[in-house]
Coordinates of C-alpha atoms and ligand atoms in Angstrom, one line a residue:
X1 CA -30.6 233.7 275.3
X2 CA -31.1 230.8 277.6
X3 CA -29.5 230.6 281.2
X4 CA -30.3 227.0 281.8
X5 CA -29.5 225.1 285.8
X6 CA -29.2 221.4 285.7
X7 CA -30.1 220.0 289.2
X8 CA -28.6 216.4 289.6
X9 CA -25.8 217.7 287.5
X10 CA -23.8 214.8 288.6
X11 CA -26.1 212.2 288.3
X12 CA -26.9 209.6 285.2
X13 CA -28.9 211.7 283.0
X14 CA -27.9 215.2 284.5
X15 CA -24.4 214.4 284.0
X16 CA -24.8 213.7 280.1
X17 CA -27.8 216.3 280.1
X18 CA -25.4 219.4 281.2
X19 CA -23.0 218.5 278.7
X20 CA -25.6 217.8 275.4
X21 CA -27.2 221.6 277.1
X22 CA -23.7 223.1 276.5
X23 CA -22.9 222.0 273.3
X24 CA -26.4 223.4 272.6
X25 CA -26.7 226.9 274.2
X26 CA -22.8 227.2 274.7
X27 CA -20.8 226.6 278.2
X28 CA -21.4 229.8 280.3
X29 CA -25.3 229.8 279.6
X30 CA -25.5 225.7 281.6
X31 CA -25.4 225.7 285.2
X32 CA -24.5 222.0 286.5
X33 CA -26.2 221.8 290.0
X34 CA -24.5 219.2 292.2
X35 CA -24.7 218.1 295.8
X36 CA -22.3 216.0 297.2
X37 CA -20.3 213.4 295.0
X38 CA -17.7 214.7 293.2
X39 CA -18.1 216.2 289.8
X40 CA -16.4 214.7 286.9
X41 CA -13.6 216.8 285.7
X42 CA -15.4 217.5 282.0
X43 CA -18.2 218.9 283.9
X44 CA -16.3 221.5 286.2
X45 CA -14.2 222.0 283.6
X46 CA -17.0 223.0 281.0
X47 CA -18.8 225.4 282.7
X48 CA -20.3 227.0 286.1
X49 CA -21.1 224.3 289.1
X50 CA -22.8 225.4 292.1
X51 CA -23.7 223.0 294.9
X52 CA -27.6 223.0 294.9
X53 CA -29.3 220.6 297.3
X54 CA -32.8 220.9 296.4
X55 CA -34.3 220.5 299.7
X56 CA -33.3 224.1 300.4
X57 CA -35.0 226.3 298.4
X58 CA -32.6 229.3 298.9
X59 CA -30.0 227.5 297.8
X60 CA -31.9 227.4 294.6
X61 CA -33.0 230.6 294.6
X62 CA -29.3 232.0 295.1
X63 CA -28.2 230.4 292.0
X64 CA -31.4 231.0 289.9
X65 CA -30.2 234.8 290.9
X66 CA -26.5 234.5 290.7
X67 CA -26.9 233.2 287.3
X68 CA -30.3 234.7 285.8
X69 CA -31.8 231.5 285.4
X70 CA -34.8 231.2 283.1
X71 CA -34.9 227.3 282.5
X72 CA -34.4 224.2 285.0
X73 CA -33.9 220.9 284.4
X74 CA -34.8 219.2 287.3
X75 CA -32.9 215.9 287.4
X76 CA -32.2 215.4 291.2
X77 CA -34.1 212.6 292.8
X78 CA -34.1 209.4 294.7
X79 CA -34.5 206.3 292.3
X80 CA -36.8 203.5 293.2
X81 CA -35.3 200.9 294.3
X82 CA -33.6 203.4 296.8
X83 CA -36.6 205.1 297.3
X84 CA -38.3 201.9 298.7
X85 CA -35.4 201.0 301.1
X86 CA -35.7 204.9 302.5
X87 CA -39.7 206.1 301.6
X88 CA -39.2 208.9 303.7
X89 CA -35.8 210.3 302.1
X90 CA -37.5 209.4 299.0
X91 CA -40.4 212.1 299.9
X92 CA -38.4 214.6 301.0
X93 CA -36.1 214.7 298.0
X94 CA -38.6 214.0 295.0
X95 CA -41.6 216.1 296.8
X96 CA -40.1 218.6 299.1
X97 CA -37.1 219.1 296.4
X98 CA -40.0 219.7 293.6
X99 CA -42.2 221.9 295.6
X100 CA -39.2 224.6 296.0
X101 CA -38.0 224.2 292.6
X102 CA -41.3 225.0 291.2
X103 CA -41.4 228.2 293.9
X104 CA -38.4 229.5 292.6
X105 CA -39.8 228.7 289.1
X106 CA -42.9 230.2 290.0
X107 CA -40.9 233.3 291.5
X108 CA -38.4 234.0 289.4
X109 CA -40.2 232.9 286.2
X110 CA -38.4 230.1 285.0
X111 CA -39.6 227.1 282.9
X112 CA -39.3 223.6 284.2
X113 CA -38.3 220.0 283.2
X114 CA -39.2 217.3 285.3
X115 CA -38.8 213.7 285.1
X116 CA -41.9 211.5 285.8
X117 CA -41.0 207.6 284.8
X118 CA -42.5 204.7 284.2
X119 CA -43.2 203.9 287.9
X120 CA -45.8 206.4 287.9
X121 CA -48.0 203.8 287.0
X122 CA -48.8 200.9 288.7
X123 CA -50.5 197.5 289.6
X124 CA -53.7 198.2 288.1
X125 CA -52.5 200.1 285.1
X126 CA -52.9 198.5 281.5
X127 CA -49.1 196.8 281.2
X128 CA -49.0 196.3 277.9
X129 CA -49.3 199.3 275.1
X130 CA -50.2 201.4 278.4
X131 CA -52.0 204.8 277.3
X132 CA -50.6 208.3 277.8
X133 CA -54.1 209.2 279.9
X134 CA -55.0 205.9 282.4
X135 CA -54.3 204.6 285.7
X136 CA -52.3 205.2 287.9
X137 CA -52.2 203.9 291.2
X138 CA -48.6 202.6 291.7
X139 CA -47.7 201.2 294.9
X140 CA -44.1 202.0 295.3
X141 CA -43.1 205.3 297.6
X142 CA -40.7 206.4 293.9
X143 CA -44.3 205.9 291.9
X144 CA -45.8 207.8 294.7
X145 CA -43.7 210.6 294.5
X146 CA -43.4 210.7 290.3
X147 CA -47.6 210.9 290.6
X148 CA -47.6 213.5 293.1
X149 CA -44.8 215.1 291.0
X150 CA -46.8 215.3 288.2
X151 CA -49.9 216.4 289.3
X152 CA -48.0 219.1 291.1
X153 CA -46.3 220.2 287.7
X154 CA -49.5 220.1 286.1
X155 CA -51.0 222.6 289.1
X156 CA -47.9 225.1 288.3
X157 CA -49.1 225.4 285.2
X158 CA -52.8 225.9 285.5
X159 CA -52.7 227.8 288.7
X160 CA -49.6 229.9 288.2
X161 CA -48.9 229.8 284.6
X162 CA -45.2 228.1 284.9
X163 CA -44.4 226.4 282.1
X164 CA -43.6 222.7 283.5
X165 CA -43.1 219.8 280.9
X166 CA -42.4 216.5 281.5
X167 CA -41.4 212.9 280.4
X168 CA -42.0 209.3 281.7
X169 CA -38.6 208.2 281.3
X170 CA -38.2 204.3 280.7
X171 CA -35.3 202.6 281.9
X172 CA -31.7 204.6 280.8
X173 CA -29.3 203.4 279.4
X174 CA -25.6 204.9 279.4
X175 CA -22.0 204.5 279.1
X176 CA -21.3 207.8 280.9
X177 CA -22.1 207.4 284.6
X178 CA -23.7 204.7 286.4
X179 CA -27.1 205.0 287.4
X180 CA -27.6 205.0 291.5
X181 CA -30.8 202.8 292.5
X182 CA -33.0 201.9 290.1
X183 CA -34.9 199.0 289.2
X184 CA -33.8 199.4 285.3
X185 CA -30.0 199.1 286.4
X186 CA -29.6 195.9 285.5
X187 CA -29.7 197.0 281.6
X188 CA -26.5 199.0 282.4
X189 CA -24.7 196.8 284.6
X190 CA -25.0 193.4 282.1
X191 CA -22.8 195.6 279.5
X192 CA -20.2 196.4 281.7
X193 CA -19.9 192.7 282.9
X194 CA -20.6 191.3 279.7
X195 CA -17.0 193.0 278.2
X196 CA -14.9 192.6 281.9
X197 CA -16.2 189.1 282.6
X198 CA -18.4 187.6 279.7
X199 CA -21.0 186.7 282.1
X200 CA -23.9 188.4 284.0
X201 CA -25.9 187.4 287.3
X202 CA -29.3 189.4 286.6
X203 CA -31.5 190.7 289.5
X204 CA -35.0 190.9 287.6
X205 CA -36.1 187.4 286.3
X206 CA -36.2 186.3 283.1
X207 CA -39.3 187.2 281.5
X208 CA -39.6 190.6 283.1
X209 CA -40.3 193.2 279.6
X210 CA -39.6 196.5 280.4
X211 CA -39.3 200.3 278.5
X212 CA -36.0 201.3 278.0
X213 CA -34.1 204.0 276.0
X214 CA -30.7 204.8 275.2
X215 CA -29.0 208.0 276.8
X216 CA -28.6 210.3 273.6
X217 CA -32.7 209.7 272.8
X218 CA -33.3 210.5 276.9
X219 CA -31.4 213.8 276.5
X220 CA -32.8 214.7 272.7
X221 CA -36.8 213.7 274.5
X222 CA -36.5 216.3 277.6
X223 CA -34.4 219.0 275.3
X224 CA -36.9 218.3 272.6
X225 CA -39.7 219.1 274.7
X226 CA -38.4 222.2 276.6
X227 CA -38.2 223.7 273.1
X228 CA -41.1 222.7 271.5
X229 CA -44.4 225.2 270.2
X230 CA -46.4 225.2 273.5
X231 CA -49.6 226.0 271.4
X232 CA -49.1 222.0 270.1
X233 CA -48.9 220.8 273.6
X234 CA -52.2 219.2 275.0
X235 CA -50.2 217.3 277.7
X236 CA -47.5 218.8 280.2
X237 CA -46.6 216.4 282.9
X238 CA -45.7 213.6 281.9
X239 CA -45.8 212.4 278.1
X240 CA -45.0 208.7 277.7
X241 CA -41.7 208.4 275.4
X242 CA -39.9 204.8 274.8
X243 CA -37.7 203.3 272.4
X244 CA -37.7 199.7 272.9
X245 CA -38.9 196.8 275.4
X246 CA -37.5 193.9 276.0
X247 CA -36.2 191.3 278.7
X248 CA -33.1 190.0 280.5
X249 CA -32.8 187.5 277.9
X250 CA -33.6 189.6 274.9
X251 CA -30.6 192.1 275.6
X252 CA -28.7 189.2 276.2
X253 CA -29.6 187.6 272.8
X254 CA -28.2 191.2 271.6
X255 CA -25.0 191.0 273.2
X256 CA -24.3 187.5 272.3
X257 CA -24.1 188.4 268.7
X258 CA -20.7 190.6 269.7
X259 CA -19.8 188.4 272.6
X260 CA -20.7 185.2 271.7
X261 CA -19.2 183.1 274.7
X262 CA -21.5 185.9 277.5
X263 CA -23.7 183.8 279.5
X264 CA -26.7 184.9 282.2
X265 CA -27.9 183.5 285.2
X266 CA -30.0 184.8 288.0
X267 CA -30.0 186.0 291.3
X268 CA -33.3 187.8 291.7
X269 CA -33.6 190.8 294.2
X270 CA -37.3 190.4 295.5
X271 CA -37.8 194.1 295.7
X272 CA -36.9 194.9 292.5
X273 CA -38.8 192.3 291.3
X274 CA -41.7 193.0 292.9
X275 CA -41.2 197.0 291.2
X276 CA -40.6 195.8 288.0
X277 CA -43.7 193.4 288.2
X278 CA -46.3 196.9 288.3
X279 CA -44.3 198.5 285.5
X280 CA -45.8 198.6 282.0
X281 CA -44.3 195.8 279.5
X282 CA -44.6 198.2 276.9
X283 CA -46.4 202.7 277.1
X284 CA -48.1 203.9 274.0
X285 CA -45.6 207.0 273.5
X286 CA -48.0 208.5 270.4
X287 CA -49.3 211.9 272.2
X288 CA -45.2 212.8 272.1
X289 CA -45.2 211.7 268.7
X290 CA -48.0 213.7 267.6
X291 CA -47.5 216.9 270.1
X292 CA -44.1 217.2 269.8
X293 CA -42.1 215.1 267.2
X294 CA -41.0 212.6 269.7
X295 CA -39.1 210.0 267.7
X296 CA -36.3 207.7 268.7
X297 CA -32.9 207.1 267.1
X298 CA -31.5 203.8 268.6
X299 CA -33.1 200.3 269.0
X300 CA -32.1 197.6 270.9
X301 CA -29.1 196.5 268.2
X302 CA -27.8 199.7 267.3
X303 CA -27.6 200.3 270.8
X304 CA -26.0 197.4 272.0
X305 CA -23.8 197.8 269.2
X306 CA -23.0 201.4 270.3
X307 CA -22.5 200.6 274.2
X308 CA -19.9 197.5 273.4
X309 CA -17.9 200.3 271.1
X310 CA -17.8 203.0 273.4
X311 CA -17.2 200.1 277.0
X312 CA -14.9 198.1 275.1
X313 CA -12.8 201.3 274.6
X314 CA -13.5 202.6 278.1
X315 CA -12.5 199.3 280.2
Ligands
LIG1 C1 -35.4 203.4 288.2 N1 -34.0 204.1 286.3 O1 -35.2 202.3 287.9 C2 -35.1 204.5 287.2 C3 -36.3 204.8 286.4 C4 -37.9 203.8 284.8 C5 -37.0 203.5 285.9 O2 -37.2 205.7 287.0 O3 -35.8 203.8 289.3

């Protein structure tokens, strides 16, 4: 049976994550790990919460105990756009809050899931079709930290036999909770303002192709992974997964065809510019494909489709 702890509980994908892990391995067997905002009600009301700050690796330890934890999803980090305005916050929580997770892991025998991300690659990485193995020398503090992460992961593994897997998540995209600090935000934020105001000021230029994914292929790619044959796996940390690429005015092509009257404009913010400039236009995600099945379900439409259901509903 698994006991499974979700750090970030109450973030964008840990929030969506936990739940998707319950319906899975049932309600008492998902631990949400939160730190300080609030919780939503289906989350404490669904199962066990504990307050987990990952830079103190008792507290972890305490709950891995309390709750005989054999799997973590490690979700809980500083975003990059954040991460740039506070680098050293940034290491602390994506490094320091890594290194005791994997200790724990590496204790108390658990299995881990970390996120790596796009912006583990950088400047001088191939941007277009970027390969599972290349370079990667990014120049942001978050790509800093996801390299570092990963390598780390990697070194659990072959050193001390924890069983660390990981994606390179592309942008997310939900309807659930708002993501906190990313470059990628924009891709949530134009569907919200497309339905409340028919319009969107963009912060990343036109022109600016990124990976992105919807929210129910993010949780099926790191739940997928955690349970796939280890004998198949000849990468750990992190496999390249995407769905879809495409810029500000692509996604706003897609949402014309339910809102017709939505118009963009721009207003770039030069740091998230100058992020989503080293970012790949477009990974090579085949080594998931072929290692582990890695296949997504929604595209561009059927997403867009699927987020202007669910908002128009929800606003
Ligand atoms: C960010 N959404 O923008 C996150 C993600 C691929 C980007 O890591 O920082």
């Amino acid at each position: 049976m698994k006991n499974i702890l979700v750090t970030g509980a109450v973030g964008q994908i840990g929030s969506e994550l936990t739940m998707s892990l319950r319906e899975r391995f049932g309600n008492d067997n998902v631990v949400a790990g939160g730190r300080k905002t609030k919780p939503s009600e289906k989350l404490l009301n669904s199962g066990p919460f504990e307050i987990v700050d990952c830079v103190d690796a008792q507290e972890i330890a305490n709950v891995v105990k309390k709750h005989d934890i054999d799997t973590i999803y490690h979700l809980a980090a500083i975003l990059s756009a954040v991460a740039e305005a506070n680098p050293v916050l940034a290491w602390n929580v994506n490094i320091n809050g890594l290194y005791n997770v994997l200790e724990v892991a590496r204790d108390l025998k658990c299995a881990v899931f970390t996120p790596s991300s796009i912006g583990a690659f950088g400047p001088t990485t191939p941007l277009d079709n970027t390969p599972q193995d290349t370079i990667q020398r990014p120049n942001t503090m978050y790509g800093v930290t996801k390299v570092a992460g990963e390598l780390l992961c990697d070194y659990y593994f072959k050193r001390f036999g924890v069983d660390t897997r990981g994606v390179r998540y592309p942008g997310i995209i939900s309807n659930e909770t708002l993501p906190g600090g990313g470059t990628t935000d924009y891709a949530v934020e134009i569907y919200y303002e497309a339905i409340k105001h028919k319009k969107y000021t963009c912060n990343l230029p036109a022109g600016t192709f990124l990976d992105m994914m919807y929210m129910p292929d993010a949780i099926k790619a790191g739940i997928d992974l955690m349970e796939a044959d280890p004998t198949r796996l000849k990468h750990r940390n992190a496999f390249n997964v995407t769905a879809m690429s495409f810029d500000p005015e692509i996604i706003a092509a897609a949402i014309r065809k339910h809102i017709p009257e939505f118009t963009i404009d721009y207003d770039v913010d030069p740091v998230k510019k100058a992020i989503a400039e080293t970012w790949p236009n477009s990974m090579d995600d085949s080594a998931a494909r072929a290692e582990w099945g890695w296949e997504p379900e929604y595209d561009l439409e059927t997403m867009t489709k699927d987020m202007i259901e669910v908002l128009s509903k929800k606003l």
